[in-house]
Coordinates of C-alpha atoms (C1' of nucleotides) in Angstrom, one line a residue:
Chain A
M1 CA -52.2 2.2 13.6
I2 CA -53.1 4.4 16.5
S3 CA -50.4 6.9 17.3
H4 CA -48.0 8.3 14.8
K5 CA -45.2 9.5 17.1
I6 CA -41.9 9.0 15.4
V7 CA -38.9 7.4 16.9
P8 CA -36.4 10.4 16.6
N9 CA -33.2 8.4 16.1
I10 CA -34.3 5.5 13.8
S11 CA -35.3 5.8 10.2
V12 CA -35.9 3.6 7.2
D13 CA -34.6 4.3 3.7
C14 CA -35.9 2.5 0.6
V15 CA -33.9 2.2 -2.5
V16 CA -36.6 1.5 -5.0
F17 CA -35.6 -0.1 -8.3
G18 CA -37.6 -0.4 -11.5
F19 CA -37.0 -1.7 -15.0
D20 CA -38.4 -0.1 -18.1
F21 CA -37.4 -3.0 -20.5
E22 CA -34.3 -1.0 -21.4
K23 CA -32.4 -0.1 -18.2
L24 CA -32.6 -0.1 -14.4
N25 CA -34.0 2.9 -12.7
V26 CA -34.2 4.2 -9.2
L27 CA -36.9 6.2 -7.5
L28 CA -35.8 9.4 -5.9
V29 CA -37.6 12.2 -4.1
E30 CA -36.9 15.8 -4.9
R31 CA -35.7 17.9 -1.9
E32 CA -36.0 21.6 -2.2
L33 CA -35.6 24.3 0.4
K34 CA -36.4 28.0 -0.3
D35 CA -35.5 30.9 1.9
E36 CA -38.9 32.0 3.2
K37 CA -38.2 35.7 2.7
S38 CA -36.1 36.0 -0.4
G39 CA -37.5 32.9 -2.1
K40 CA -33.9 32.0 -2.9
I41 CA -33.4 28.2 -3.4
L42 CA -31.1 27.1 -0.6
I43 CA -31.2 23.4 -1.3
S44 CA -32.2 21.5 -4.4
D45 CA -31.2 17.8 -4.6
H46 CA -32.7 14.4 -4.2
T47 CA -33.2 11.8 -1.4
L48 CA -34.1 8.2 -1.1
A49 CA -37.6 7.4 -0.1
G50 CA -37.3 7.3 3.7
Y51 CA -38.7 8.4 7.0
H52 CA -38.5 7.8 10.7
I53 CA -40.2 4.8 12.0
F54 CA -43.3 5.3 14.2
E55 CA -43.3 4.1 17.8
D56 CA -46.0 1.6 17.1
E57 CA -44.7 0.0 13.9
D58 CA -41.8 -2.3 13.2
L59 CA -39.1 -1.8 10.6
D60 CA -40.7 -3.7 7.7
S61 CA -44.0 -2.0 8.3
A62 CA -42.3 1.4 8.1
A63 CA -40.8 0.5 4.8
S64 CA -44.1 -0.7 3.5
R65 CA -45.8 2.4 4.6
I66 CA -43.3 4.6 2.9
L67 CA -43.7 2.7 -0.3
K68 CA -47.4 2.7 -0.2
G69 CA -47.3 6.4 0.2
L70 CA -45.2 6.9 -2.9
T71 CA -46.6 4.3 -5.2
G72 CA -50.0 3.3 -3.9
L73 CA -48.9 -0.3 -4.0
D74 CA -49.0 -2.9 -1.2
N75 CA -47.0 -6.1 -1.4
I76 CA -43.9 -4.7 -2.9
F77 CA -40.8 -6.9 -2.7
L78 CA -38.7 -5.6 0.2
D79 CA -35.4 -6.8 1.4
Q80 CA -33.2 -5.3 4.2
F81 CA -29.7 -4.7 3.0
G82 CA -28.2 -3.2 6.1
A83 CA -28.3 -0.9 9.1
Y84 CA -26.2 2.3 9.0
G85 CA -25.1 4.2 12.1
Q86 CA -22.0 6.1 11.2
L87 CA -21.5 9.1 13.3
D88 CA -21.0 11.4 10.3
R89 CA -24.0 10.2 8.3
V90 CA -25.3 13.8 8.3
S91 CA -22.3 16.0 8.0
A92 CA -22.7 18.0 4.8
P93 CA -23.5 21.7 5.5
R94 CA -26.7 21.6 3.3
D95 CA -28.0 18.7 5.3
K96 CA -27.5 20.5 8.5
V97 CA -29.3 23.5 7.1
W98 CA -32.1 21.2 6.1
F99 CA -32.5 19.9 9.6
E100 CA -32.5 23.3 11.1
H101 CA -35.4 24.3 8.8
I102 CA -37.6 21.3 9.1
N103 CA -37.2 21.0 12.8
K104 CA -39.5 18.0 13.3
G105 CA -38.0 16.5 16.4
F106 CA -35.4 14.2 14.7
A107 CA -32.4 13.4 16.7
D108 CA -28.9 14.6 15.8
R109 CA -27.8 11.1 15.3
V110 CA -30.1 8.8 13.3
I111 CA -29.5 5.1 12.6
T112 CA -31.1 4.1 9.3
V113 CA -32.2 0.7 8.1
G114 CA -31.8 0.3 4.3
Y115 CA -34.4 -1.6 2.3
L116 CA -34.1 -2.7 -1.3
A117 CA -37.5 -2.5 -3.1
L118 CA -38.2 -4.0 -6.5
I119 CA -41.2 -2.7 -8.4
D120 CA -43.0 -3.9 -11.5
N121 CA -42.9 -0.6 -13.4
T122 CA -45.9 -1.4 -15.4
K123 CA -48.1 -1.5 -12.3
V124 CA -47.1 1.8 -10.7
T125 CA -48.1 5.4 -11.3
L126 CA -46.2 7.6 -8.9
R127 CA -48.1 9.7 -6.4
L128 CA -46.6 13.1 -6.4
K129 CA -48.6 14.5 -3.5
D130 CA -46.6 17.4 -2.0
R131 CA -43.2 16.1 -3.0
N132 CA -41.9 15.3 -6.5
V133 CA -40.9 11.7 -7.0
S134 CA -39.5 10.3 -10.2
W135 CA -37.4 7.6 -11.8
F136 CA -33.8 8.1 -12.6
P137 CA -31.5 5.7 -14.6
V138 CA -29.2 4.0 -12.2
S139 CA -26.3 5.0 -14.4
M140 CA -27.1 8.6 -13.7
V141 CA -26.9 8.5 -9.9
S142 CA -23.1 8.9 -9.9
E143 CA -23.5 12.4 -11.3
M144 CA -26.4 13.5 -9.0
E145 CA -26.4 15.1 -5.7
L146 CA -28.1 13.1 -3.0
A147 CA -28.9 14.1 0.5
F148 CA -27.1 12.8 3.6
D149 CA -25.3 9.5 2.9
H150 CA -28.0 8.5 0.4
K151 CA -25.6 8.1 -2.5
F152 CA -23.6 5.6 -0.4
L153 CA -26.8 3.8 0.6
F154 CA -27.8 3.6 -3.0
Y155 CA -24.6 1.9 -4.0
E156 CA -24.9 -0.4 -1.0
A157 CA -28.4 -1.4 -2.2
L158 CA -27.2 -1.8 -5.8
Q159 CA -24.4 -4.1 -4.7
A160 CA -26.8 -6.1 -2.5
L161 CA -29.2 -6.4 -5.5
Q162 CA -26.4 -7.6 -7.8
R163 CA -25.2 -10.1 -5.2
K164 CA -28.7 -11.4 -4.5
V165 CA -29.9 -11.6 -8.1
K166 CA -27.2 -14.2 -8.8
V167 CA -28.4 -16.4 -6.1
E168 CA -32.1 -16.0 -5.9
P169 CA -34.8 -15.5 -8.4
I170 CA -35.8 -12.0 -7.3
A171 CA -35.3 -10.3 -10.7
F172 CA -38.8 -11.4 -11.6
E173 CA -40.1 -8.9 -9.2
L174 CA -39.1 -6.2 -11.7
L175 CA -41.1 -7.7 -14.5
P176 CA -44.8 -7.9 -15.2
D177 CA -46.6 -11.2 -14.7
Y178 CA -46.0 -12.1 -18.3
F179 CA -42.7 -11.4 -20.0
T180 CA -40.7 -12.6 -22.9
L181 CA -37.3 -14.2 -22.7
S182 CA -35.7 -11.3 -24.4
Q183 CA -37.1 -9.0 -21.7
L184 CA -35.7 -11.3 -19.1
Q185 CA -32.3 -11.4 -20.7
K186 CA -32.2 -7.6 -21.0
L187 CA -33.1 -7.4 -17.3
Y188 CA -30.3 -9.6 -16.2
E189 CA -27.9 -7.7 -18.5
A190 CA -29.1 -4.4 -17.0
L191 CA -28.8 -5.8 -13.5
L192 CA -25.3 -7.2 -13.9
G193 CA -23.9 -4.9 -16.5
T194 CA -22.9 -7.8 -18.7
S195 CA -24.3 -9.4 -21.9
F196 CA -25.2 -12.9 -22.6
D197 CA -25.4 -15.1 -25.6
K198 CA -29.1 -15.5 -26.6
R199 CA -29.0 -19.3 -27.1
N200 CA -27.0 -20.0 -24.0
F201 CA -29.2 -17.7 -21.9
R202 CA -32.3 -19.6 -23.1
K203 CA -30.7 -22.9 -22.5
K204 CA -30.2 -21.8 -18.9
V205 CA -33.7 -20.6 -18.6
A206 CA -34.9 -24.0 -19.9
Q207 CA -33.3 -25.5 -16.8
M208 CA -35.4 -23.2 -14.6
H209 CA -38.5 -25.2 -14.5
Y210 CA -40.2 -22.3 -12.6
V211 CA -40.1 -20.1 -15.7
I212 CA -43.1 -21.4 -17.5
P213 CA -44.2 -20.8 -21.1
L214 CA -47.7 -19.6 -21.7
K215 CA -49.9 -20.0 -24.7
K216 CA -50.0 -16.3 -25.2
K217 CA -47.8 -14.5 -27.7
Q218 CA -46.9 -10.8 -28.2
Q219 CA -49.3 -9.0 -30.5
G220 CA -48.9 -6.0 -32.7
V221 CA -45.1 -6.0 -32.9
A222 CA -43.4 -5.5 -36.2
H223 CA -41.5 -8.7 -36.1
K224 CA -41.9 -12.4 -35.1
P225 CA -43.9 -12.2 -31.9
A226 CA -42.3 -13.6 -28.8
Q227 CA -43.9 -16.1 -26.5
Y228 CA -44.8 -15.0 -23.0
F229 CA -43.5 -16.7 -19.8
L230 CA -44.5 -16.7 -16.2
F231 CA -42.4 -17.0 -13.0
S232 CA -43.8 -19.5 -10.5
R233 CA -42.6 -19.1 -7.0
E234 CA -44.2 -22.3 -6.0
V235 CA -42.4 -24.4 -8.5
Y236 CA -39.2 -22.6 -7.5
E237 CA -39.6 -23.4 -3.9
K238 CA -40.2 -27.0 -4.7
T239 CA -37.3 -27.5 -6.9
R240 CA -34.5 -25.4 -5.5
K241 CA -31.2 -26.9 -4.7
G242 CA -28.1 -25.7 -2.8
R243 CA -24.6 -25.8 -4.0
I244 CA -21.2 -24.4 -3.1
S245 CA -20.5 -22.1 -5.9
F246 CA -18.0 -19.4 -4.9
I247 CA -15.0 -21.2 -6.3
I248 CA -12.7 -19.2 -8.5
Chain B
M1 CA -13.7 6.9 23.1
I2 CA -14.7 9.8 25.4
S3 CA -18.2 9.4 26.7
H4 CA -19.9 6.1 27.3
K5 CA -23.5 7.2 27.4
I6 CA -25.6 4.5 25.8
V7 CA -28.3 5.0 23.2
P8 CA -31.3 3.6 25.1
N9 CA -33.2 2.2 22.1
I10 CA -30.4 0.7 19.9
S11 CA -28.4 -2.3 20.6
V12 CA -26.1 -4.7 18.9
D13 CA -26.2 -8.5 19.3
C14 CA -23.3 -10.7 18.2
V15 CA -23.8 -14.4 17.3
V16 CA -20.3 -15.7 17.7
F17 CA -19.5 -19.0 16.0
G18 CA -16.5 -21.2 16.6
F19 CA -15.4 -24.6 15.3
D20 CA -13.6 -27.1 17.4
F21 CA -12.7 -29.4 14.4
E22 CA -15.7 -31.5 15.2
K23 CA -18.8 -29.3 15.3
L24 CA -20.0 -25.7 15.2
N25 CA -20.4 -23.9 18.5
V26 CA -21.9 -20.6 19.5
L27 CA -20.9 -18.3 22.3
L28 CA -23.5 -17.6 24.9
V29 CA -23.6 -15.5 28.0
E30 CA -25.1 -16.8 31.2
R31 CA -27.9 -14.6 32.6
E32 CA -28.9 -15.1 36.2
L33 CA -31.1 -13.1 38.5
K34 CA -31.5 -13.8 42.2
D35 CA -34.0 -12.3 44.5
E36 CA -32.0 -10.1 46.7
K37 CA -33.7 -11.1 49.9
S38 CA -34.5 -14.8 49.5
G39 CA -31.6 -15.6 47.2
K40 CA -34.1 -17.5 45.1
I41 CA -33.1 -17.8 41.4
L42 CA -35.6 -15.8 39.4
I43 CA -34.0 -16.1 36.0
S44 CA -31.4 -18.5 34.7
D45 CA -30.8 -18.7 31.0
H46 CA -28.5 -17.4 28.3
T47 CA -28.2 -14.5 26.0
L48 CA -26.3 -13.6 22.9
A49 CA -23.3 -11.3 23.4
G50 CA -24.9 -7.9 23.1
Y51 CA -25.2 -4.4 24.5
H52 CA -26.5 -1.0 23.7
I53 CA -24.4 1.2 21.4
F54 CA -22.8 4.2 22.8
E55 CA -23.6 7.7 21.7
D56 CA -20.2 8.2 20.2
E57 CA -19.6 4.9 18.4
D58 CA -21.0 3.4 15.3
L59 CA -22.6 0.0 14.9
D60 CA -19.5 -1.9 13.8
S61 CA -17.5 -0.4 16.6
A62 CA -20.0 -1.4 19.1
A63 CA -19.9 -5.0 17.9
S64 CA -16.1 -5.0 18.0
R65 CA -16.1 -3.6 21.5
I66 CA -18.4 -6.3 22.7
L67 CA -16.3 -9.0 21.2
K68 CA -13.1 -7.5 22.5
G69 CA -14.7 -7.6 25.9
L70 CA -15.6 -11.3 25.7
T71 CA -12.6 -12.7 23.8
G72 CA -9.8 -10.2 24.1
L73 CA -9.4 -10.3 20.4
D74 CA -9.5 -7.4 17.8
N75 CA -10.0 -8.0 14.1
I76 CA -12.7 -10.6 14.5
F77 CA -14.6 -11.3 11.3
L78 CA -17.9 -9.5 11.6
D79 CA -20.9 -9.3 9.3
Q80 CA -24.2 -7.6 9.8
F81 CA -27.1 -10.0 9.2
G82 CA -30.0 -7.8 9.9
A83 CA -31.8 -5.2 12.0
Y84 CA -34.7 -6.2 14.2
G85 CA -37.3 -3.9 15.4
Q86 CA -40.4 -6.1 16.1
L87 CA -42.6 -4.5 18.7
D88 CA -42.8 -7.7 20.7
R89 CA -39.0 -8.4 20.8
V90 CA -39.2 -8.3 24.6
S91 CA -42.4 -9.9 25.6
A92 CA -41.7 -12.9 27.8
P93 CA -42.5 -12.3 31.5
R94 CA -38.9 -13.2 32.6
D95 CA -37.5 -10.6 30.2
K96 CA -39.7 -8.0 31.7
V97 CA -38.7 -8.9 35.2
W98 CA -35.1 -8.7 34.1
F99 CA -35.5 -5.2 32.8
E100 CA -37.2 -4.1 36.0
H101 CA -34.3 -5.3 38.0
I102 CA -31.4 -4.0 36.1
N103 CA -33.0 -0.6 35.4
K104 CA -30.1 0.9 33.4
G105 CA -32.0 3.4 31.4
F106 CA -32.8 1.2 28.4
A107 CA -35.9 2.1 26.4
D108 CA -39.0 -0.1 26.4
R109 CA -38.6 -0.7 22.7
V110 CA -35.1 -1.5 21.5
I111 CA -34.1 -2.0 17.9
T112 CA -31.1 -4.4 17.6
V113 CA -28.6 -4.9 14.9
G114 CA -27.4 -8.5 14.5
Y115 CA -23.8 -9.3 13.8
L116 CA -22.4 -12.7 12.8
A117 CA -18.9 -13.2 14.2
L118 CA -16.6 -16.0 13.2
I119 CA -13.7 -16.9 15.5
D120 CA -10.7 -19.0 15.2
N121 CA -11.2 -21.2 18.3
T122 CA -7.6 -21.9 18.7
K123 CA -6.8 -18.2 19.3
V124 CA -9.3 -17.4 22.0
T125 CA -9.5 -17.9 25.7
L126 CA -12.8 -16.6 27.0
R127 CA -12.7 -13.8 29.5
L128 CA -15.2 -14.6 32.1
K129 CA -15.0 -11.3 34.0
D130 CA -18.2 -10.9 36.0
R131 CA -20.4 -12.9 33.7
N132 CA -20.1 -16.5 32.6
V133 CA -19.4 -17.0 28.9
S134 CA -19.1 -20.3 27.2
W135 CA -19.4 -22.3 24.0
F136 CA -22.4 -24.4 23.2
P137 CA -22.9 -26.7 20.3
V138 CA -25.1 -25.2 17.7
S139 CA -27.2 -28.3 17.7
M140 CA -28.0 -27.7 21.4
V141 CA -29.5 -24.3 21.0
S142 CA -32.9 -25.6 20.0
E143 CA -33.3 -27.1 23.5
M144 CA -32.0 -24.1 25.4
E145 CA -33.7 -21.1 26.9
L146 CA -32.5 -17.8 25.4
A147 CA -33.4 -14.4 26.6
F148 CA -35.6 -12.0 24.5
D149 CA -35.7 -12.9 20.9
H150 CA -32.2 -14.3 20.9
K151 CA -33.1 -17.8 19.8
F152 CA -34.8 -16.2 16.8
L153 CA -31.7 -14.0 16.2
F154 CA -29.5 -17.0 16.5
Y155 CA -31.3 -18.9 13.8
E156 CA -31.3 -15.8 11.6
A157 CA -27.5 -15.7 12.0
L158 CA -27.1 -19.4 11.3
Q159 CA -29.1 -19.1 8.1
A160 CA -27.2 -16.0 7.0
L161 CA -24.0 -18.0 7.7
Q162 CA -25.1 -21.0 5.7
R163 CA -26.2 -18.7 2.8
K164 CA -22.9 -16.7 2.8
V165 CA -20.6 -19.7 3.2
K166 CA -21.8 -21.0 -0.1
V167 CA -21.0 -17.9 -1.9
E168 CA -17.9 -16.4 -0.2
P169 CA -14.9 -17.9 1.4
I170 CA -15.6 -16.9 4.9
A171 CA -15.5 -20.3 6.4
F172 CA -11.7 -19.9 6.7
E173 CA -12.3 -17.4 9.5
L174 CA -13.2 -20.3 11.7
L175 CA -10.0 -22.2 11.1
P176 CA -6.5 -21.5 12.3
D177 CA -3.9 -20.1 9.8
Y178 CA -2.8 -23.6 8.9
F179 CA -5.3 -26.3 8.5
T180 CA -5.6 -29.7 6.8
L181 CA -8.1 -30.5 4.0
S182 CA -9.9 -32.9 6.3
Q183 CA -10.4 -30.1 8.8
L184 CA -11.7 -27.9 6.0
Q185 CA -14.1 -30.6 4.8
K186 CA -15.4 -31.3 8.3
L187 CA -16.0 -27.6 8.7
Y188 CA -18.1 -27.3 5.6
E189 CA -20.0 -30.4 6.6
A190 CA -20.6 -28.9 10.0
L191 CA -21.7 -25.6 8.5
L192 CA -24.0 -27.0 5.9
G193 CA -25.2 -30.2 7.7
T194 CA -24.2 -32.4 4.8
S195 CA -21.3 -34.7 3.9
F196 CA -19.0 -34.7 1.0
D197 CA -17.0 -37.3 -0.8
K198 CA -13.4 -36.9 0.1
R199 CA -12.0 -37.1 -3.4
N200 CA -14.6 -34.8 -4.9
F201 CA -14.1 -32.3 -2.1
R202 CA -10.4 -32.2 -2.8
K203 CA -10.9 -31.9 -6.5
K204 CA -13.0 -28.8 -5.7
V205 CA -10.4 -27.4 -3.4
A206 CA -7.8 -27.9 -6.0
Q207 CA -9.7 -25.4 -8.2
M208 CA -9.6 -22.8 -5.4
H209 CA -6.2 -21.4 -6.1
Y210 CA -6.3 -19.4 -3.0
V211 CA -6.1 -22.5 -0.8
I212 CA -2.4 -23.0 -0.9
P213 CA -0.4 -26.0 0.2
L214 CA 2.4 -25.5 2.6
K215 CA 5.6 -27.5 3.1
K216 CA 4.5 -28.3 6.7
K217 CA 2.9 -31.6 7.7
Q218 CA 1.1 -32.7 10.8
Q219 CA 3.3 -34.1 13.4
G220 CA 2.8 -36.5 16.2
V221 CA -0.5 -38.0 14.9
A222 CA -0.9 -41.8 14.9
H223 CA -1.6 -42.0 11.2
K224 CA -0.3 -40.7 7.9
P225 CA 0.3 -37.0 8.6
A226 CA -1.7 -34.5 6.6
Q227 CA -0.4 -31.6 4.7
Y228 CA -1.2 -28.1 5.9
F229 CA -2.9 -25.5 3.8
L230 CA -3.3 -21.8 4.0
F231 CA -6.1 -19.5 2.8
S232 CA -4.9 -16.4 0.9
R233 CA -7.4 -13.6 0.7
E234 CA -5.2 -11.8 -1.8
V235 CA -5.2 -14.6 -4.3
Y236 CA -9.0 -15.0 -3.8
E237 CA -9.6 -11.3 -4.5
K238 CA -7.5 -11.5 -7.7
T239 CA -9.1 -14.6 -9.1
R240 CA -12.8 -14.4 -8.1
K241 CA -15.4 -14.6 -10.8
G242 CA -19.2 -14.1 -10.8
R243 CA -21.7 -16.4 -12.1
I244 CA -25.5 -16.9 -12.0
S245 CA -25.9 -20.0 -10.0
F246 CA -29.3 -20.1 -8.4
I247 CA -30.8 -22.3 -11.1
I248 CA -32.7 -25.4 -9.9
Chain C
dC1 C1' 6.8 -55.8 13.1
dG2 C1' 1.6 -56.2 12.9
dG3 C1' -2.6 -53.6 13.7
dG4 C1' -4.9 -49.4 13.7
dT5 C1' -5.9 -45.0 11.6
dT6 C1' -6.2 -41.3 8.5
dC7 C1' -4.1 -39.5 4.2
dG8 C1' -4.0 -38.9 -0.6
dT9 C1' -5.0 -40.2 -5.1
dG10 C1' -7.7 -41.7 -10.5
dT11 C1' -11.1 -43.1 -13.7
dA12 C1' -15.5 -43.4 -16.1
dC13 C1' -19.7 -41.2 -16.7
dT14 C1' -23.0 -37.5 -16.6
dT15 C1' -24.2 -32.8 -16.6
dA16 C1' -23.4 -27.9 -17.5
dA17 C1' -20.8 -24.0 -19.8
dT18 C1' -19.3 -21.8 -23.9
dA19 C1' -18.9 -20.4 -28.8
dC20 C1' -21.2 -19.7 -32.8
dA21 C1' -25.3 -18.6 -37.5
dC22 C1' -29.5 -18.8 -39.8
dA23 C1' -34.4 -19.6 -41.1
dA24 C1' -39.2 -18.3 -39.5
dA25 C1' -42.9 -15.0 -38.2
dG26 C1' -44.7 -11.0 -38.0
dT27 C1' -45.2 -5.6 -39.6
dT28 C1' -44.5 -1.9 -42.7
dG29 C1' -44.7 0.7 -46.7
dA30 C1' -43.6 1.1 -51.8
Chain D
dT1 C1' -48.6 -8.2 -52.8
dC2 C1' -44.2 -8.6 -52.0
dA3 C1' -39.7 -6.9 -50.6
dA4 C1' -37.4 -5.0 -46.7
dC5 C1' -37.1 -4.9 -41.9
dT6 C1' -36.8 -6.6 -37.3
dT7 C1' -36.8 -9.8 -33.6
dT8 C1' -37.7 -14.7 -32.4
dG9 C1' -36.3 -19.2 -31.8
dT10 C1' -33.4 -23.1 -32.4
dG11 C1' -28.6 -27.0 -32.6
dT12 C1' -24.1 -28.8 -32.5
dA13 C1' -19.4 -29.4 -31.1
dT14 C1' -16.1 -28.6 -27.6
dT15 C1' -14.5 -27.9 -23.0
dA16 C1' -15.1 -27.8 -18.1
dA17 C1' -17.2 -29.3 -13.9
dG18 C1' -20.0 -32.6 -11.0
dT19 C1' -20.7 -37.2 -9.2
dA20 C1' -19.8 -42.0 -7.9
dC21 C1' -16.6 -45.1 -6.2
dA22 C1' -11.8 -48.2 -3.6
dC23 C1' -7.2 -48.9 -2.1
dG24 C1' -2.2 -48.4 -1.2
dA25 C1' 0.9 -45.2 1.7
dA26 C1' 2.5 -43.1 6.0
dC27 C1' 2.7 -42.7 10.6
dC28 C1' 2.0 -44.2 15.7
dC29 C1' 1.4 -47.7 19.1
dG30 C1' 2.1 -51.7 21.7

DNA sequence: CGGGTTCGTGTACTTAATACACAAAGTTGA
DNA sequence: TCAACTTTGTGTATTAAGTACACGAACCCG
């Protein structure tokens, strides 16, 4: 990367999901603005992880760059879920105040491209740097204040995730390399907000030849140890099948 | 709409699909550039239906506007399939020549948002206006020359269509209000490039309670007349169900 | 009224979905 | 050391959906 001139009217926002073996979480960045003289807090809320794209990078690279900055990780699963160009994306008073203060040469009207990111929580330690970044339960977002149209974007991403998860094996991106079937089941339950019968769930997994049992078992747990499994993308690609399945 | 100032670095491209009861077609716009002095043809190929967005319209409106201009129709089914911002989107020599000639204040680097449009072929008569617009069989696109990255965008759209058609009842947008089951079957076969057994296909349709038989039959055909059916979105919305179905 | 064409239907078999309960393997602590 | 605790891992019966396959019925035409 040579120059870092931003494109003033195009940004990328990443909705980063993680799973802590209990529930789904989303990564949000703290936004705070203090009055320089009085020290009074003018704005205190959260935003998605996003920034303008640079003149010399494409959209996917911009998303990767942003995620690398927050998590230190490369090769994060990324999937575009939409481009948003509503005229009133930035209409709340506090968002206008924010723009007046930061004054970084952003355009009045910004089109943003939304990316869904899935992270293996066990691999990441957040980089706080100058801004505060942390995980919030997905169920908590409805009660939070998010900047701009980021709450809307978040729900767009969540919907896209729920749609996609039924149709492609992307949920595995949220798990470590080894996982137990109970963890996998909990993940699907968290993603879809439903619950499954354990035996039927496992019967289904048994048909997924790309979920492969390992020799390893859990250790040090106060109950019968579970077997570990592995997701193999290669096997998936080789054995996938299409089907019309929207009926009813 | 008040002003019509364009946003120089953001465009919308529509991949418009139609079905003529035999095969899938796509709408393409002729692009021709003649040398003003010699009259020699410098460029002669096709583009998707696209244009820059205006400063005072959002992305969906821009796509609707473009389609209205070409077809005269409002309320065309539209679905975003992606945003594209590769640095080399416009790299072919003839595309650069084109930009030099038209010189309309477009930026060097343009991000485009792709829209999939589905049209009921029986309702549309193309508006030629100053540019030539016509239908081409989808199977012919591979052999055609398309401007910019439009061939790539076309295949992106086709893939998105094939993916979506398996999961949502959007195929009906390509059919007239009344259709026969054989037409519906041909449509799915054209969309997915497969063929289905007639009896099994109809068994499947029988489960879709939102495909509703009418009293009307075909008339004036030289064979047993087929019954007409109707797609009801209301019934669909009421009876839809989710399911994990990506297995194998 | 015979030939041509597409429509519309049924059955047998295989595969997947659902509903449901209990013994086995490990840890903990009395 | 064994009893209590916790989570794992498994099977069967029933219903629903997928697949493979062939022929008479309805209409037009000449």
